[in-house]
Coordinates of C-alpha atoms in Angstrom, one line a residue:
Chain A
M1052 CA 17.1 -40.2 56.2
K1053 CA 14.2 -41.1 53.4
R1054 CA 13.3 -38.8 50.7
C1055 CA 10.7 -38.6 49.2
I1056 CA 9.6 -36.4 46.2
I1057 CA 6.7 -35.2 45.1
F1058 CA 5.8 -33.8 42.1
S1059 CA 2.5 -32.2 42.5
A1060 CA 0.1 -30.5 39.7
S1061 CA 0.5 -26.7 39.9
K1062 CA 2.4 -25.0 36.6
I1063 CA 5.8 -24.9 35.8
E1064 CA 6.8 -22.6 33.1
S1065 CA 10.9 -23.8 33.0
Y1066 CA 12.8 -27.5 34.3
K1067 CA 15.5 -25.1 34.3
K1068 CA 15.6 -23.5 37.0
I1069 CA 14.7 -26.4 39.4
N1070 CA 17.1 -28.7 40.9
I1071 CA 16.3 -32.0 40.7
N1072 CA 19.3 -34.6 42.0
I1073 CA 16.9 -37.9 42.4
C1074 CA 19.6 -40.6 44.1
S1075 CA 18.8 -44.1 44.0
G1076 CA 17.4 -44.6 47.4
D1077 CA 14.8 -41.9 46.6
Y1078 CA 11.1 -42.1 46.7
I1079 CA 8.7 -41.1 43.9
I1080 CA 5.0 -40.1 43.8
C1081 CA 3.2 -38.2 41.9
A1082 CA 0.0 -36.4 42.7
D1083 CA -2.1 -36.5 40.5
G1084 CA -1.2 -34.0 37.3
G1085 CA 1.8 -34.1 39.0
Y1086 CA 2.8 -37.7 36.8
L1087 CA 3.1 -34.4 33.5
H1088 CA 6.4 -32.8 34.7
A1089 CA 7.8 -36.5 35.8
K1090 CA 7.1 -37.5 32.5
A1091 CA 8.4 -34.4 31.0
L1092 CA 11.5 -35.6 33.0
G1093 CA 11.7 -38.4 32.4
I1094 CA 11.3 -39.6 36.0
K1095 CA 9.4 -42.5 37.1
P1096 CA 7.5 -42.9 39.9
H1097 CA 7.2 -45.2 42.5
L1098 CA 4.0 -44.6 42.8
L1099 CA 1.1 -42.0 41.2
I1100 CA -1.6 -41.1 43.6
G1101 CA -4.5 -38.5 43.7
D1102 CA -8.7 -38.5 42.2
F1103 CA -6.9 -38.2 38.4
D1104 CA -9.5 -34.8 38.5
S1105 CA -6.5 -33.0 36.8
L1106 CA -4.2 -36.0 34.2
A1107 CA -5.3 -35.3 31.5
I1108 CA -3.9 -38.2 30.0
A1109 CA -3.8 -41.9 31.2
P1110 CA -0.6 -43.2 33.2
D1111 CA 1.8 -45.7 31.3
D1112 CA 0.7 -49.5 31.9
D1113 CA 3.5 -49.7 34.5
V1114 CA 3.0 -47.2 36.6
K1115 CA 1.4 -48.2 40.1
T1116 CA -1.0 -45.8 40.8
E1117 CA -3.2 -45.6 43.7
K1118 CA -7.0 -43.7 42.8
Y1119 CA -9.1 -42.2 45.7
P1120 CA -12.5 -40.5 45.4
A1121 CA -12.4 -36.3 44.7
E1122 CA -14.7 -36.2 47.7
K1123 CA -11.7 -36.3 50.6
D1124 CA -10.5 -34.6 52.9
D1125 CA -7.3 -34.8 52.2
T1126 CA -5.5 -32.5 49.1
D1127 CA -3.3 -35.2 46.1
T1128 CA -0.3 -33.5 47.9
M1129 CA -1.6 -35.0 51.4
L1130 CA -1.1 -38.2 50.4
A1131 CA 1.2 -38.3 48.6
I1132 CA 2.9 -37.2 52.1
K1133 CA 0.7 -39.5 54.2
N1134 CA 1.8 -42.4 51.8
G1135 CA 5.3 -40.7 52.2
F1136 CA 5.6 -40.7 55.9
K1137 CA 3.5 -44.8 55.9
N1138 CA 7.2 -45.7 53.5
G1139 CA 9.6 -44.5 55.9
C1140 CA 10.5 -41.0 54.5
D1141 CA 11.5 -38.1 56.6
E1142 CA 12.2 -35.6 54.1
F1143 CA 10.2 -34.5 51.1
L1144 CA 11.2 -32.3 48.0
I1145 CA 8.0 -31.1 46.6
I1146 CA 8.7 -30.0 43.5
G1147 CA 5.7 -27.9 42.1
G1148 CA 2.5 -26.9 44.0
L1149 CA 3.8 -22.5 43.5
G1150 CA 1.9 -22.5 40.5
G1151 CA -1.5 -22.5 41.0
E1152 CA -4.5 -21.3 41.6
L1153 CA -4.1 -19.7 45.4
H1154 CA -6.1 -21.9 48.0
H1155 CA -3.4 -25.1 46.6
I1156 CA -0.8 -23.1 46.9
L1157 CA -2.0 -21.6 50.8
A1158 CA -2.8 -25.8 50.9
N1159 CA 0.6 -26.4 50.3
I1160 CA 2.2 -24.1 52.3
Q1161 CA 0.0 -26.1 55.7
S1162 CA 1.4 -29.8 54.2
L1163 CA 4.8 -28.0 54.8
K1164 CA 3.3 -27.6 58.5
Y1165 CA 1.9 -31.2 58.5
A1166 CA 5.2 -32.7 57.4
L1167 CA 7.3 -30.6 59.8
D1168 CA 5.4 -31.5 63.1
R1169 CA 6.1 -34.6 62.8
N1170 CA 9.8 -34.1 62.8
A1171 CA 10.2 -34.0 58.7
K1172 CA 12.2 -31.7 56.5
A1173 CA 10.2 -30.1 54.0
V1174 CA 10.9 -27.6 50.9
L1175 CA 8.6 -26.5 48.4
E1176 CA 9.7 -25.6 45.2
D1177 CA 9.6 -24.7 41.6
D1178 CA 10.6 -22.5 39.2
K1179 CA 9.9 -19.4 40.6
N1180 CA 10.8 -20.3 44.7
T1181 CA 12.0 -22.0 47.2
V1182 CA 9.3 -22.2 50.3
E1183 CA 10.6 -24.2 53.8
M1184 CA 9.2 -23.5 57.3
I1185 CA 11.4 -24.8 60.0
N1186 CA 11.5 -24.7 63.5
C1187 CA 13.7 -24.4 65.8
G1188 CA 17.4 -24.3 64.0
S1189 CA 19.3 -22.9 61.8
R1190 CA 19.2 -23.3 58.0
I1191 CA 21.7 -22.0 55.3
L1192 CA 20.7 -20.4 52.3
N1193 CA 23.4 -20.3 49.2
K1194 CA 23.6 -17.1 46.7
S1195 CA 23.5 -19.2 44.2
D1196 CA 20.1 -21.1 44.5
G1197 CA 17.9 -17.4 45.0
E1198 CA 19.3 -13.9 46.4
L1199 CA 15.9 -12.8 47.4
V1200 CA 14.9 -13.7 50.9
S1201 CA 11.5 -13.1 52.6
L1202 CA 10.9 -14.4 55.9
F1203 CA 7.4 -15.1 57.7
A1204 CA 6.4 -16.2 61.1
Y1205 CA 3.9 -19.5 60.1
S1206 CA 3.1 -19.4 64.0
P1207 CA 1.7 -16.2 66.4
K1208 CA 5.7 -15.4 67.5
C1209 CA 9.0 -16.5 66.1
E1210 CA 11.8 -15.4 68.7
G1211 CA 14.9 -14.9 69.0
L1212 CA 15.1 -14.5 65.1
S1213 CA 18.6 -13.6 63.5
I1214 CA 19.8 -13.5 59.4
K1215 CA 23.5 -13.6 58.6
G1216 CA 25.3 -12.7 55.1
V1217 CA 22.1 -10.4 54.1
K1218 CA 21.2 -6.2 53.5
Y1219 CA 19.2 -5.4 56.4
P1220 CA 20.6 -8.7 59.3
L1221 CA 18.5 -9.2 62.1
E1222 CA 19.7 -10.3 65.5
R1223 CA 17.3 -11.8 68.3
V1224 CA 14.5 -10.1 67.4
V1225 CA 10.9 -10.6 67.6
L1226 CA 8.4 -11.7 63.9
D1227 CA 5.2 -11.9 64.3
N1228 CA 2.8 -12.9 61.8
A1229 CA 0.5 -10.2 62.0
F1230 CA 3.2 -8.0 60.6
P1231 CA 5.0 -8.6 57.5
L1232 CA 9.2 -7.0 58.6
G1233 CA 11.1 -9.9 57.0
V1234 CA 9.6 -9.3 53.0
S1235 CA 12.3 -8.9 50.4
N1236 CA 15.7 -8.9 51.6
K1237 CA 18.9 -9.8 49.9
I1238 CA 21.7 -11.9 50.3
T1239 CA 24.7 -10.3 49.9
D1240 CA 27.7 -12.8 51.0
E1241 CA 27.8 -16.2 49.6
F1242 CA 25.4 -17.3 51.9
A1243 CA 23.1 -16.9 54.5
T1244 CA 22.1 -17.9 57.9
V1245 CA 18.6 -18.1 59.0
T1246 CA 18.2 -19.0 62.5
V1247 CA 15.0 -18.8 64.8
E1248 CA 14.6 -19.9 68.2
N1249 CA 11.2 -20.9 68.5
G1250 CA 8.3 -20.5 66.3
D1251 CA 7.4 -22.0 62.7
L1252 CA 8.8 -19.8 60.5
L1253 CA 8.6 -19.8 56.5
I1254 CA 11.3 -19.2 54.6
V1255 CA 10.5 -18.2 51.0
V1256 CA 13.3 -17.8 48.7
T1257 CA 12.6 -16.4 45.3
K1258 CA 15.0 -17.5 42.2
Chain B
M1040 CA -17.1 2.7 59.8
K1041 CA -15.1 4.7 57.4
R1042 CA -13.7 2.8 54.5
C1043 CA -10.2 2.8 53.4
I1044 CA -9.5 1.6 49.6
I1045 CA -6.2 0.5 49.0
F1046 CA -4.9 0.0 45.5
S1047 CA -2.2 -2.1 45.4
A1048 CA 0.7 -3.6 42.7
S1049 CA 0.1 -6.9 41.5
K1050 CA -0.9 -8.1 37.9
I1051 CA -4.9 -7.8 37.2
E1052 CA -6.1 -9.5 34.6
S1053 CA -9.6 -8.1 34.3
Y1054 CA -10.7 -5.8 36.1
K1055 CA -14.7 -7.0 35.3
K1056 CA -14.6 -9.3 37.8
I1057 CA -13.9 -6.5 40.8
N1058 CA -16.8 -5.6 42.9
I1059 CA -15.7 -2.0 43.5
N1060 CA -18.5 0.4 44.5
I1061 CA -16.6 3.5 45.8
C1062 CA -18.9 5.6 47.8
S1063 CA -18.1 9.4 48.6
G1064 CA -16.6 9.1 52.3
D1065 CA -14.6 6.8 50.7
Y1066 CA -10.8 7.4 52.1
I1067 CA -8.7 6.1 48.8
I1068 CA -4.2 4.8 48.6
C1069 CA -2.4 3.9 46.5
A1070 CA 0.1 1.8 47.1
D1071 CA 2.7 2.4 44.7
G1072 CA 2.3 0.8 41.3
G1073 CA -1.1 0.5 42.0
Y1074 CA -1.5 4.1 40.7
L1075 CA -2.0 2.1 37.1
H1076 CA -5.0 0.5 38.7
A1077 CA -6.7 3.3 40.0
K1078 CA -5.8 5.5 36.7
A1079 CA -7.5 2.6 34.1
L1080 CA -10.4 3.3 36.3
G1081 CA -10.3 6.6 36.3
I1082 CA -10.4 6.8 40.3
K1083 CA -8.2 9.5 41.8
P1084 CA -7.1 8.4 45.2
H1085 CA -6.4 10.8 48.2
L1086 CA -3.2 9.7 48.3
L1087 CA -0.6 7.8 46.6
I1088 CA 2.3 6.2 49.0
G1089 CA 5.2 4.2 49.0
D1090 CA 9.5 3.8 47.1
F1091 CA 7.6 4.2 43.2
D1092 CA 10.1 1.2 42.8
S1093 CA 7.2 0.2 40.9
L1094 CA 5.6 2.8 38.9
A1095 CA 6.9 4.0 35.9
I1096 CA 5.2 7.0 34.9
A1097 CA 5.0 10.0 37.2
P1098 CA 1.5 10.3 38.8
D1099 CA -0.2 13.1 38.0
D1100 CA 0.2 16.5 39.2
D1101 CA -2.6 17.0 41.7
V1102 CA -2.1 14.0 42.7
K1103 CA -0.9 13.7 46.3
T1104 CA 2.1 11.2 46.7
E1105 CA 4.4 10.4 50.2
K1106 CA 7.8 9.0 49.4
Y1107 CA 9.4 7.0 51.1
P1108 CA 12.4 5.0 51.0
A1109 CA 12.9 2.1 49.5
E1110 CA 15.2 0.6 52.7
K1111 CA 11.5 1.1 55.2
D1112 CA 10.2 -1.7 57.1
D1113 CA 7.2 -1.7 55.5
T1114 CA 5.9 -3.3 52.7
D1115 CA 4.5 -0.4 50.2
T1116 CA 0.6 -1.8 51.5
M1117 CA 1.4 -1.9 54.7
L1118 CA 2.3 1.8 54.5
A1119 CA -1.2 2.2 53.1
I1120 CA -3.0 0.5 55.8
K1121 CA -1.1 1.6 58.5
N1122 CA -2.4 5.5 56.7
G1123 CA -5.2 4.5 56.9
F1124 CA -6.0 3.9 60.9
K1125 CA -4.3 7.1 60.7
N1126 CA -7.1 8.9 58.7
G1127 CA -9.6 6.6 60.9
C1128 CA -10.7 4.2 58.6
D1129 CA -12.1 0.7 60.3
E1130 CA -12.9 -1.3 57.1
F1131 CA -10.1 -2.0 54.4
L1132 CA -10.7 -3.1 51.1
I1133 CA -7.0 -3.9 49.0
I1134 CA -7.6 -3.7 45.9
G1135 CA -4.6 -6.0 44.1
G1136 CA -2.0 -7.7 46.3
L1137 CA -2.1 -11.3 45.3
G1138 CA -1.4 -11.5 41.8
G1139 CA 2.1 -10.8 42.0
E1140 CA 5.1 -12.1 43.8
L1141 CA 4.2 -15.6 46.5
H1142 CA 6.4 -13.1 49.2
H1143 CA 4.4 -10.2 48.0
I1144 CA 0.9 -12.3 48.7
L1145 CA 2.1 -13.7 51.5
A1146 CA 3.2 -9.8 53.3
N1147 CA -0.7 -9.1 52.4
I1148 CA -2.1 -12.0 53.6
Q1149 CA 0.3 -11.1 56.7
S1150 CA -1.7 -7.3 56.3
L1151 CA -4.9 -8.6 57.5
K1152 CA -4.3 -10.0 60.3
Y1153 CA -2.8 -6.8 61.2
A1154 CA -5.7 -4.7 60.4
L1155 CA -8.1 -8.0 61.8
D1156 CA -5.4 -7.0 65.2
R1157 CA -6.7 -3.8 65.3
N1158 CA -10.4 -4.1 65.0
A1159 CA -10.1 -3.7 61.7
K1160 CA -12.1 -5.8 59.0
A1161 CA -9.7 -5.8 55.9
V1162 CA -10.6 -7.6 52.9
L1163 CA -8.1 -8.9 49.6
E1164 CA -9.5 -9.0 46.2
D1165 CA -8.6 -9.0 42.9
D1166 CA -10.3 -11.0 39.5
K1167 CA -9.3 -14.6 40.9
N1168 CA -10.2 -14.5 44.4
T1169 CA -11.5 -12.5 48.1
V1170 CA -9.4 -13.1 50.7
E1171 CA -10.5 -12.4 54.0
M1172 CA -9.3 -13.5 57.7
I1173 CA -12.3 -13.1 60.3
N1174 CA -11.9 -14.4 64.4
C1175 CA -15.0 -14.8 66.3
G1176 CA -17.5 -13.6 64.2
S1177 CA -19.1 -15.5 61.0
R1178 CA -19.3 -14.1 57.1
I1179 CA -22.0 -14.6 54.6
L1180 CA -20.9 -15.4 51.5
N1181 CA -22.8 -15.6 48.5
K1182 CA -22.9 -17.8 45.4
S1183 CA -22.6 -15.6 43.2
D1184 CA -19.2 -13.7 44.3
G1185 CA -18.0 -17.6 43.3
E1186 CA -18.6 -20.7 43.9
L1187 CA -15.3 -22.1 45.6
V1188 CA -14.6 -21.6 49.0
S1189 CA -11.5 -22.6 50.9
L1190 CA -10.9 -22.7 54.8
F1191 CA -7.6 -22.1 56.7
A1192 CA -6.8 -21.3 60.2
Y1193 CA -3.5 -18.8 60.6
S1194 CA -3.8 -19.0 64.2
P1195 CA -2.1 -22.1 64.7
K1196 CA -5.5 -23.2 65.9
C1197 CA -9.2 -22.4 64.7
E1198 CA -12.1 -23.7 67.1
G1199 CA -16.1 -23.8 66.5
L1200 CA -15.9 -23.9 63.1
S1201 CA -19.0 -24.4 61.1
I1202 CA -20.0 -23.9 57.9
K1203 CA -23.8 -24.5 55.5
G1204 CA -25.0 -23.9 52.4
V1205 CA -21.6 -25.7 51.0
K1206 CA -21.1 -28.9 49.7
Y1207 CA -19.2 -30.3 52.5
P1208 CA -20.5 -29.0 55.6
L1209 CA -18.9 -28.6 58.9
E1210 CA -20.4 -28.0 62.3
R1211 CA -18.5 -27.0 65.3
V1212 CA -14.8 -28.1 64.3
V1213 CA -11.5 -27.7 65.4
L1214 CA -9.3 -27.0 61.7
D1215 CA -5.3 -26.6 62.3
N1216 CA -2.6 -25.2 61.1
A1217 CA -0.9 -28.0 59.9
F1218 CA -3.9 -29.7 58.0
P1219 CA -5.6 -27.9 54.3
L1220 CA -9.3 -29.0 55.3
G1221 CA -11.2 -26.9 54.5
V1222 CA -9.6 -26.8 50.8
S1223 CA -11.8 -26.4 47.6
N1224 CA -15.7 -27.2 49.3
K1225 CA -18.2 -25.4 46.5
I1226 CA -21.3 -23.3 47.9
T1227 CA -24.4 -24.9 46.9
D1228 CA -26.7 -23.0 48.1
E1229 CA -27.4 -19.3 47.3
F1230 CA -25.1 -17.8 50.4
A1231 CA -22.7 -20.1 52.6
T1232 CA -22.3 -19.2 56.0
V1233 CA -19.2 -19.4 58.4
T1234 CA -18.6 -19.1 61.6
V1235 CA -15.8 -19.6 64.0
E1236 CA -16.3 -19.2 67.6
N1237 CA -12.0 -18.8 68.6
G1238 CA -9.2 -18.1 66.5
D1239 CA -7.8 -16.6 62.9
L1240 CA -9.5 -17.5 60.5
L1241 CA -8.4 -17.3 56.6
I1242 CA -11.7 -17.4 54.4
V1243 CA -10.2 -17.2 50.1
V1244 CA -13.6 -17.7 47.8
T1245 CA -12.1 -18.8 44.2
K1246 CA -13.8 -16.2 41.7

């Protein structure tokens, strides 16, 4: 797997709560104002992409940039994801993207589905939450990464949903997208296991 | 139509930006800490409902309350919606519910689908956004209520989606939930018209 790390432009109050272990093979993109996060962390991106409507500073001279018109169909994060796919990535870690305006947050969650439909693993992460979408499969959630987990059906239904290692375990239930049944579960064991047999499941871990 | 107004517990910075015209026939419920908003606005609810984990003050003696255990399937807002249905309401205005933690926001958005599936109109509103879900039908959005509108497919697809009176009009397109195409459109006319022929459409108006 080749991993793409995308820095997205939205507020992050504390970098300490974000687990960023950048490996030498990672492909790093900053989506517009996300460049400020990379800069603050001393990380040099391979590419800076966007319409540059949210970047208040000039990028360093040696940073490769791709500028798009503001009047485009893609959000800046989607531009970054598409570029990641073009460069052979099949795993996406999007830093930020959850701390801004509601329509940006919802657009970024939809981007997870875009990646999932193309068989890529994608995660949105900031200092408050880790958000991931899966279909047909399992995920292990470490208690040390956040004790509170909420599960939402992103497709109309999620079938065969199970969760273990939590205060309110579920065993092969059906979750639909009209009833927030899986909100605020607590990880009680060292780690929890979430499994879904069919459907797109949104997993929100609150740090 | 009988309208249910629900005050939900999450931060609202300014009440000035919320359009609350309470009519004599409205049924008013406070979901847990939402009671603080009603109290701040001088509104006496017909019912205060929830597990009372987010209400730091004791309610006034003459306020009817229904207390539920914290270990319940429903969120406090869902309890309020169900109570509204039980009392014959078919229109819901949920004040707040968008300014808190991500999993609460997502749960509240799912509640809109719960109401929609039962043929009720439901809107989430705070000082920053107005969020509504529709299927098969039209909505008129007044520019004076917010100039920025974003459209998201909540069901896998929204077919026959049109929007007029905006910077980027759409005419009978298909929007899917894996591509945030409809983000940050600007209302240019006095009002915009959104129409969807089939599918659950989430309309986010940013104030």
